[in-house]
Short mmCIF file of C-alpha atoms in Angstrom, two decimals:
data_model
loop_
_atom_site.label_atom_id
_atom_site.label_comp_id
_atom_site.label_asym_id
_atom_site.label_seq_id
_atom_site.Cartn_x
_atom_site.Cartn_y
_atom_site.Cartn_z
CA MET Q 13 -101.23 -109.87 -78.36
CA ASN Q 14 -97.81 -110.71 -78.44
CA LYS Q 15 -96.45 -107.90 -76.17
CA TYR Q 16 -95.00 -109.63 -72.63
CA ASP Q 17 -93.55 -108.49 -69.81
CA ILE Q 18 -91.23 -109.95 -66.87
CA VAL Q 19 -92.65 -110.24 -63.75
CA ASP Q 20 -91.74 -111.69 -60.54
CA GLY Q 21 -89.60 -113.67 -62.40
CA LYS Q 22 -91.82 -114.91 -64.81
CA SER Q 23 -92.63 -113.86 -68.53
CA LEU Q 24 -96.93 -112.02 -68.54
CA ARG Q 25 -98.77 -111.36 -72.09
CA TYR Q 26 -100.69 -108.15 -71.86
CA GLY Q 27 -104.32 -107.25 -72.75
CA TYR Q 28 -106.44 -104.77 -74.38
CA THR Q 29 -108.89 -102.71 -72.17
CA THR Q 30 -112.64 -103.18 -72.49
CA GLY Q 31 -112.39 -99.32 -74.02
CA THR Q 32 -110.47 -101.51 -76.78
CA CYS Q 33 -112.96 -103.22 -77.28
CA ALA Q 34 -115.36 -100.68 -77.20
CA ALA Q 35 -113.38 -98.18 -80.57
CA VAL Q 36 -112.35 -101.80 -82.30
CA ALA Q 37 -116.03 -102.78 -81.81
CA THR Q 38 -117.48 -99.60 -82.89
CA HIS Q 39 -114.44 -99.55 -85.97
CA ALA Q 40 -115.61 -102.53 -87.36
CA ALA Q 41 -119.78 -102.07 -86.93
CA LEU Q 42 -119.27 -98.70 -89.06
CA ILE Q 43 -117.09 -99.81 -91.36
CA ASN Q 44 -119.17 -102.74 -92.88
CA LEU Q 45 -122.10 -99.97 -92.76
CA LEU Q 46 -119.79 -98.11 -94.99
CA ASP Q 47 -118.63 -101.25 -97.10
CA ALA Q 48 -117.63 -104.51 -96.09
CA PRO Q 49 -117.02 -106.52 -92.42
CA VAL Q 50 -113.49 -106.60 -91.64
CA SER Q 51 -111.76 -109.72 -89.30
CA GLU Q 52 -109.15 -108.05 -88.34
CA TYR Q 53 -108.20 -103.90 -87.13
CA ASP Q 54 -105.14 -102.53 -85.98
CA ILE Q 55 -105.52 -99.92 -83.20
CA ASP Q 56 -103.43 -97.16 -82.60
CA LEU Q 57 -104.11 -96.24 -78.45
CA PRO Q 58 -103.79 -93.72 -76.04
CA CYS Q 59 -100.29 -95.02 -75.22
CA ASN Q 60 -98.99 -94.03 -78.94
CA GLU Q 61 -98.72 -98.38 -80.07
CA THR Q 62 -100.83 -99.89 -82.37
CA ILE Q 63 -101.87 -103.51 -82.12
CA SER Q 64 -104.85 -106.47 -83.98
CA VAL Q 65 -107.68 -106.94 -82.27
CA ALA Q 66 -109.97 -109.42 -84.25
CA ILE Q 67 -113.76 -109.03 -84.82
CA ASN Q 68 -115.63 -111.84 -83.30
CA SER Q 69 -118.72 -110.53 -85.64
CA ASN Q 70 -120.94 -108.74 -87.87
CA GLU Q 71 -123.83 -107.76 -88.86
CA LYS Q 72 -125.53 -106.02 -90.68
CA GLU Q 73 -129.36 -104.15 -91.38
CA GLY Q 74 -131.12 -101.86 -92.85
CA GLY Q 75 -129.94 -98.61 -91.46
CA TYR Q 76 -127.19 -100.20 -88.75
CA ALA Q 77 -124.09 -102.05 -88.39
CA ILE Q 78 -123.39 -104.85 -85.42
CA SER Q 79 -120.18 -106.05 -84.39
CA SER Q 80 -118.43 -107.34 -82.08
CA VAL Q 81 -114.81 -108.54 -80.32
CA ILE Q 82 -113.23 -110.91 -77.15
CA LYS Q 83 -111.87 -109.47 -73.87
CA ASP Q 84 -108.13 -109.96 -73.97
CA ALA Q 85 -107.23 -109.57 -70.37
CA GLY Q 86 -104.01 -111.53 -71.42
CA ASP Q 87 -101.85 -113.28 -68.90
CA ASP Q 88 -103.93 -110.76 -65.76
CA PRO Q 89 -106.88 -112.63 -63.49
CA ASP Q 90 -109.65 -109.54 -65.15
CA GLN Q 91 -113.07 -110.59 -64.66
CA THR Q 92 -113.79 -109.93 -68.01
CA ASN Q 93 -111.59 -111.53 -69.83
CA GLY Q 94 -113.33 -113.31 -72.13
CA ILE Q 95 -116.48 -111.51 -72.67
CA GLU Q 96 -117.84 -109.56 -75.69
CA ILE Q 97 -118.62 -106.86 -76.22
CA PHE Q 98 -120.37 -105.51 -79.20
CA ALA Q 99 -121.27 -102.12 -80.85
CA LYS Q 100 -123.99 -101.01 -82.50
CA VAL Q 101 -123.33 -98.47 -84.69
CA SER Q 102 -126.11 -96.10 -87.39
CA LEU Q 103 -124.99 -92.72 -89.29
CA ARG Q 104 -126.21 -89.15 -88.87
CA ASP Q 105 -126.61 -85.93 -91.08
CA ASP Q 106 -126.05 -83.40 -88.06
CA GLY Q 107 -122.48 -84.17 -87.47
CA LYS Q 108 -122.39 -85.44 -83.65
CA ILE Q 109 -121.15 -88.62 -82.40
CA ILE Q 110 -123.25 -89.48 -79.71
CA ILE Q 111 -122.27 -92.27 -77.76
CA LYS Q 112 -124.04 -94.18 -75.25
CA GLY Q 113 -124.29 -97.57 -73.47
CA GLY Q 114 -126.64 -100.54 -73.09
CA GLU Q 115 -127.35 -104.09 -71.72
CA GLY Q 116 -124.73 -105.39 -69.43
CA VAL Q 117 -122.75 -101.48 -70.05
CA GLY Q 118 -122.77 -99.92 -65.89
CA ILE Q 119 -124.88 -97.18 -64.42
CA TYR Q 120 -123.61 -94.23 -62.09
CA THR Q 121 -126.29 -94.54 -59.47
CA ASN Q 122 -125.07 -91.50 -57.76
CA ASP Q 123 -122.82 -88.49 -58.72
CA SER Q 124 -119.14 -89.17 -58.81
CA ILE Q 125 -116.08 -87.72 -60.02
CA PHE Q 126 -116.31 -89.99 -63.05
CA GLY Q 127 -119.74 -90.26 -63.98
CA LYS Q 128 -123.02 -88.27 -62.61
CA LYS Q 129 -126.11 -90.36 -61.97
CA GLY Q 130 -128.08 -92.37 -64.13
CA GLU Q 131 -125.03 -92.52 -66.77
CA TYR Q 132 -123.27 -94.74 -69.30
CA ALA Q 133 -119.89 -96.34 -67.18
CA ILE Q 134 -118.12 -95.45 -70.61
CA ASN Q 135 -114.88 -93.55 -69.53
CA LYS Q 136 -113.20 -90.41 -70.78
CA VAL Q 137 -110.00 -92.56 -72.99
CA PRO Q 138 -113.11 -95.22 -73.95
CA ARG Q 139 -114.69 -92.51 -75.35
CA GLU Q 140 -112.27 -90.67 -77.06
CA MET Q 141 -111.47 -93.68 -78.68
CA ILE Q 142 -114.80 -94.68 -79.50
CA THR Q 143 -115.06 -91.03 -81.50
CA LYS Q 144 -111.82 -91.23 -83.40
CA GLU Q 145 -112.46 -94.58 -85.16
CA VAL Q 146 -115.96 -92.27 -86.54
CA GLU Q 147 -113.48 -89.32 -87.63
CA LEU Q 148 -111.61 -91.96 -89.23
CA LEU Q 149 -114.69 -92.93 -91.32
CA THR Q 150 -117.26 -90.50 -91.52
CA ASP Q 151 -117.71 -86.50 -91.58
CA LYS Q 152 -121.64 -86.83 -90.65
CA GLY Q 153 -121.18 -88.33 -87.20
CA ALA Q 154 -123.08 -91.42 -85.74
CA ASP Q 155 -125.56 -93.57 -82.94
CA VAL Q 156 -122.93 -95.69 -80.96
CA THR Q 157 -124.05 -98.01 -78.49
CA ILE Q 158 -121.69 -100.10 -76.71
CA PHE Q 159 -122.89 -103.19 -74.75
CA THR Q 160 -122.45 -106.90 -73.59
CA PRO Q 161 -124.91 -109.41 -72.63
CA MET Q 162 -122.69 -110.94 -69.87
CA GLY Q 163 -122.03 -107.89 -68.44
CA VAL Q 164 -125.06 -108.29 -65.89
CA GLU Q 165 -122.96 -111.15 -64.27
CA ILE Q 166 -119.59 -110.05 -64.64
CA GLY Q 167 -120.57 -107.07 -63.40
CA LYS Q 168 -121.69 -108.51 -59.34
CA LYS Q 169 -118.39 -110.48 -59.59
CA THR Q 170 -116.19 -106.75 -59.79
CA PHE Q 171 -116.12 -103.88 -57.60
CA ASN Q 172 -118.94 -102.02 -59.13
CA PRO Q 173 -121.40 -102.35 -56.67
CA ASN Q 174 -118.66 -101.10 -54.27
CA ILE Q 175 -117.99 -97.61 -56.45
CA GLY Q 176 -121.45 -96.70 -56.91
CA ILE Q 177 -122.22 -98.52 -60.40
CA GLU Q 178 -125.22 -100.89 -61.28
CA GLY Q 179 -125.71 -103.69 -63.56
CA GLY Q 180 -122.86 -104.63 -65.16
CA ILE Q 181 -119.50 -103.30 -65.92
CA SER Q 182 -117.33 -100.68 -66.85
CA ILE Q 183 -115.45 -99.61 -70.50
CA ILE Q 184 -112.66 -98.38 -68.96
CA GLY Q 185 -109.07 -97.52 -69.73
CA SER Q 186 -105.68 -95.13 -69.62
CA THR Q 187 -103.47 -96.64 -72.28
CA GLY Q 188 -105.18 -99.58 -74.00
CA LEU Q 189 -103.40 -101.63 -72.62
CA VAL Q 190 -103.92 -104.33 -69.88
CA LYS Q 191 -101.04 -104.52 -68.09
CA PRO Q 192 -100.50 -108.17 -66.53
CA MET Q 193 -99.27 -107.10 -62.97
CA SER Q 194 -102.50 -108.16 -61.27
CA GLU Q 195 -100.85 -105.99 -57.68
CA ASP Q 196 -101.35 -102.46 -60.19
CA ALA Q 197 -104.50 -103.12 -61.34
CA LEU Q 198 -105.53 -103.56 -57.46
CA LEU Q 199 -104.53 -100.65 -56.03
CA LYS Q 200 -105.54 -98.30 -58.90
CA THR Q 201 -109.00 -99.88 -57.39
CA ILE Q 202 -108.23 -99.62 -54.08
CA ASN Q 203 -107.36 -95.98 -54.34
CA LEU Q 204 -110.80 -94.96 -56.68
CA GLU Q 205 -113.29 -96.99 -54.32
CA ILE Q 206 -111.21 -95.33 -51.28
CA LYS Q 207 -111.29 -91.90 -53.40
CA THR Q 208 -114.97 -92.50 -54.18
CA LEU Q 209 -116.11 -93.20 -49.55
CA TYR Q 210 -114.59 -89.91 -49.26
CA LEU Q 211 -115.30 -87.45 -52.50
CA ASP Q 212 -118.33 -88.63 -53.40
CA LYS Q 213 -120.64 -89.94 -50.54
CA GLY Q 214 -119.03 -87.55 -47.97
CA SER Q 215 -117.60 -90.11 -45.44
CA ARG Q 216 -115.37 -89.81 -43.31
CA GLU Q 217 -114.74 -92.90 -41.48
CA ILE Q 218 -113.02 -96.15 -43.44
CA VAL Q 219 -113.52 -100.38 -42.54
CA LEU Q 220 -110.77 -100.98 -44.58
CA THR Q 221 -110.84 -105.60 -44.63
CA PRO Q 222 -109.34 -108.38 -46.02
CA GLY Q 223 -111.71 -110.31 -47.88
CA SER Q 224 -115.07 -110.98 -48.05
CA HIS Q 225 -114.29 -113.13 -44.99
CA GLY Q 226 -113.95 -109.80 -43.24
CA LEU Q 227 -116.85 -108.26 -44.58
CA LYS Q 228 -118.75 -110.75 -43.42
CA GLU Q 229 -117.74 -110.08 -39.83
CA ALA Q 230 -117.93 -106.28 -40.25
CA ASN Q 231 -121.82 -107.01 -41.37
CA SER Q 232 -122.46 -109.48 -38.08
CA ILE Q 233 -121.43 -106.81 -35.88
CA GLY Q 234 -123.39 -104.31 -37.67
CA ILE Q 235 -120.82 -102.16 -40.06
CA LYS Q 236 -122.27 -101.94 -42.67
CA GLU Q 237 -120.88 -98.94 -45.27
CA ASN Q 238 -118.02 -97.55 -46.05
CA ILE Q 239 -116.57 -101.01 -46.78
CA VAL Q 240 -112.89 -100.93 -48.74
CA LEU Q 241 -111.61 -104.49 -49.37
CA THR Q 242 -107.64 -104.18 -49.94
CA SER Q 243 -106.39 -107.90 -49.99
CA ASN Q 244 -102.96 -107.97 -47.97
CA TYR Q 245 -102.56 -104.23 -49.62
CA ILE Q 246 -103.09 -103.41 -45.61
CA GLY Q 247 -100.06 -100.57 -45.59
CA ASP Q 248 -100.87 -98.86 -48.86
CA SER Q 249 -104.83 -99.07 -48.20
CA LEU Q 250 -103.93 -97.73 -44.79
CA LYS Q 251 -101.51 -94.39 -46.47
CA MET Q 252 -103.54 -93.71 -49.68
CA ALA Q 253 -106.93 -93.67 -46.31
CA TYR Q 254 -104.72 -90.96 -44.28
CA GLU Q 255 -103.40 -89.32 -47.27
CA ILE Q 256 -107.15 -88.42 -48.33
CA GLY Q 257 -108.33 -87.70 -45.16
CA PHE Q 258 -110.39 -89.72 -42.85
CA ARG Q 259 -109.09 -90.09 -39.12
CA LYS Q 260 -112.07 -92.45 -38.31
CA ILE Q 261 -110.08 -95.77 -39.62
CA THR Q 262 -111.23 -99.67 -38.21
CA LEU Q 263 -110.08 -102.40 -39.49
CA VAL Q 264 -111.15 -105.65 -39.64
CA GLY Q 265 -109.88 -108.87 -39.76
CA HIS Q 266 -108.57 -112.52 -39.55
CA ILE Q 267 -105.65 -113.49 -37.06
CA GLY Q 268 -104.21 -114.67 -39.69
CA LYS Q 269 -103.08 -111.30 -41.25
CA PHE Q 270 -103.13 -109.41 -38.42
CA ALA Q 271 -101.32 -111.38 -36.40
CA LYS Q 272 -98.85 -110.29 -39.28
CA LEU Q 273 -100.18 -106.75 -38.83
CA SER Q 274 -99.88 -106.93 -34.65
CA ILE Q 275 -95.98 -106.35 -34.91
CA GLY Q 276 -95.41 -104.50 -37.96
CA VAL Q 277 -96.01 -106.26 -41.12
CA PHE Q 278 -97.95 -103.76 -43.71
CA ASN Q 279 -98.12 -106.23 -46.29
CA THR Q 280 -99.31 -109.75 -45.63
CA HIS Q 281 -98.97 -111.30 -48.52
CA SER Q 282 -96.81 -114.47 -47.63
CA LYS Q 283 -94.02 -113.81 -50.24
CA ASN Q 284 -93.15 -111.62 -48.25
CA ALA Q 285 -93.57 -112.62 -43.93
CA ASP Q 286 -94.44 -114.81 -42.69
CA THR Q 287 -94.31 -114.25 -38.57
CA ARG Q 288 -97.32 -115.23 -37.39
CA MET Q 289 -96.17 -117.18 -34.31
CA GLU Q 290 -93.74 -115.34 -33.96
CA ALA Q 291 -95.81 -112.79 -33.51
CA PHE Q 292 -97.76 -114.20 -30.79
CA VAL Q 293 -95.17 -115.64 -29.08
CA TYR Q 294 -93.35 -111.81 -29.06
CA TYR Q 295 -96.80 -110.83 -27.37
CA LEU Q 296 -96.94 -113.92 -24.52
CA ALA Q 297 -93.85 -113.17 -23.80
CA MET Q 298 -94.44 -109.39 -23.62
CA MET Q 299 -97.63 -109.39 -20.99
CA ASN Q 300 -95.09 -112.89 -18.88
CA LYS Q 301 -96.81 -115.68 -19.52
CA PRO Q 302 -96.08 -119.66 -18.67
CA TYR Q 303 -93.30 -120.54 -21.11
CA GLU Q 304 -94.78 -124.40 -21.79
CA VAL Q 305 -97.45 -122.02 -23.68
CA ILE Q 306 -95.40 -120.50 -25.13
CA LYS Q 307 -93.87 -123.47 -27.18
CA GLU Q 308 -96.59 -125.04 -27.74
CA VAL Q 309 -97.96 -121.96 -29.68
CA ASP Q 310 -94.71 -121.84 -31.10
CA ALA Q 311 -95.37 -125.67 -32.89
CA PHE Q 312 -98.27 -124.42 -34.58
CA ILE Q 313 -99.03 -124.12 -38.23
CA THR Q 314 -101.81 -121.62 -38.26
CA ALA Q 315 -103.48 -118.95 -37.06
CA GLU Q 316 -105.93 -120.17 -36.56
CA LYS Q 317 -106.08 -123.08 -34.38
CA CYS Q 318 -103.67 -120.93 -32.35
CA TYR Q 319 -105.87 -117.58 -32.12
CA ASN Q 320 -108.42 -120.96 -30.21
CA TYR Q 321 -106.18 -121.74 -28.62
CA LEU Q 322 -105.25 -119.66 -26.71
CA TYR Q 323 -109.01 -118.27 -26.56
CA ASP Q 324 -109.59 -121.90 -24.68
CA ALA Q 325 -107.02 -122.13 -22.52
CA GLY Q 326 -108.14 -118.34 -21.05
CA TYR Q 327 -105.15 -116.46 -22.43
CA LYS Q 328 -108.10 -114.01 -23.97
CA ASP Q 329 -105.93 -111.05 -22.89
CA VAL Q 330 -103.27 -112.09 -24.87
CA LEU Q 331 -105.37 -111.83 -28.24
CA CYS Q 332 -107.13 -108.13 -27.29
CA ALA Q 333 -103.60 -106.73 -26.67
CA MET Q 334 -101.74 -108.05 -30.39
CA GLU Q 335 -105.79 -106.94 -31.46
CA GLU Q 336 -104.44 -102.83 -29.11
CA GLY Q 337 -101.20 -104.01 -30.90
CA CYS Q 338 -102.15 -103.27 -34.41
CA ALA Q 339 -104.20 -100.32 -33.61
CA LYS Q 340 -100.99 -98.92 -31.99
CA ARG Q 341 -98.81 -100.00 -35.02
CA VAL Q 342 -100.53 -98.09 -37.58
CA LYS Q 343 -100.57 -94.88 -35.39
CA THR Q 344 -96.69 -94.66 -35.97
CA TYR Q 345 -96.64 -95.55 -39.17
CA LEU Q 346 -99.16 -93.26 -40.10
CA LYS Q 347 -97.18 -90.87 -38.23
CA ASP Q 348 -100.21 -89.56 -36.17
CA GLU Q 349 -100.72 -90.84 -31.96
CA ALA Q 350 -104.12 -88.81 -32.88
CA LEU Q 351 -105.57 -91.00 -35.66
CA ASP Q 352 -108.71 -92.59 -34.24
CA VAL Q 353 -108.22 -96.71 -35.11
CA ASP Q 354 -110.26 -99.56 -34.18
CA VAL Q 355 -109.29 -102.99 -34.87
CA LYS Q 356 -111.54 -105.59 -34.89
CA VAL Q 357 -110.11 -109.35 -34.77
CA TYR Q 358 -111.62 -112.40 -35.66
CA SER Q 359 -111.33 -116.66 -36.26
CA PHE Q 360 -113.44 -118.38 -37.74
CA GLU Q 361 -114.52 -120.99 -35.19
CA LYS Q 362 -115.19 -117.97 -32.10
CA GLY Q 363 -116.09 -115.28 -34.63
CA VAL Q 364 -114.71 -111.83 -33.68
CA LEU Q 365 -112.76 -110.68 -30.64
CA ASP Q 366 -115.07 -109.23 -28.09
CA CYS Q 367 -112.29 -107.49 -25.68
#
């Protein structure tokens, strides 16, 4: 693709979705079945743009044809980038268009707002795109199977297992394009997970943690369900959870990020704020700890070392105060003092803080 966006001063290239791949592969397979193979196809996308997509492979045997497309995510860090998506197409005589998944396409393990238990995770817009491509070429109808053998392993690296999709990737995309803005894509995924917990699973308690280490630490203290990974977007995730209805929120995080949270920083990416040592200094000063300790702490470079130093030096009460400070900041941020907030802070060396 040759469409670009300027993001944070950089020129980043758009890509196209798994849904676009499936629709193009369907068109290529069907036109091969009806006429002859093609090497590329200009597809009209739901976002009212037309892009040219290369066909990676074509084959025809008996009453069916199979074509494939390589997913191009552009400059977006997408786990499915480079995956080969296939469409197997055969004609019908009743005008119906039957779309299903095959190997490497995930299956819903529970009924949800996105699909029913046992259905393949091929979303509404990609189904509409596939249907449109069939209707452009024939009125006889067709059986279409979308499959991607690489999807079995790649699916494990995505958020799919967390939203009740097992066995592969999802065929998704509401516009047909992948916008090279990982922040936007990640926030949508976080929102999807939160909605799934509340609306589909009926959960009324949620656990938010920035990353996989937090997940492991949560598991180590017996928290194994209703966990959503937020990356640096703690504030956005809190708002999403609160707005949908969660009133019991637990946060589990490394001191490096939660030191920032303890003084009101809700996007913990280093480009937004680096207030880790300032947070330690603030709590030490507020608790009238010795100036020598404050000077020592202010000279540290990492929150991990600072945390471990204070713990070993007998200032665990300061760390507990920072944990309490996180909870208070969350209540203020969400403007609800009655909110049930529990915060668990850890360091890699000491594990989860026990206050």
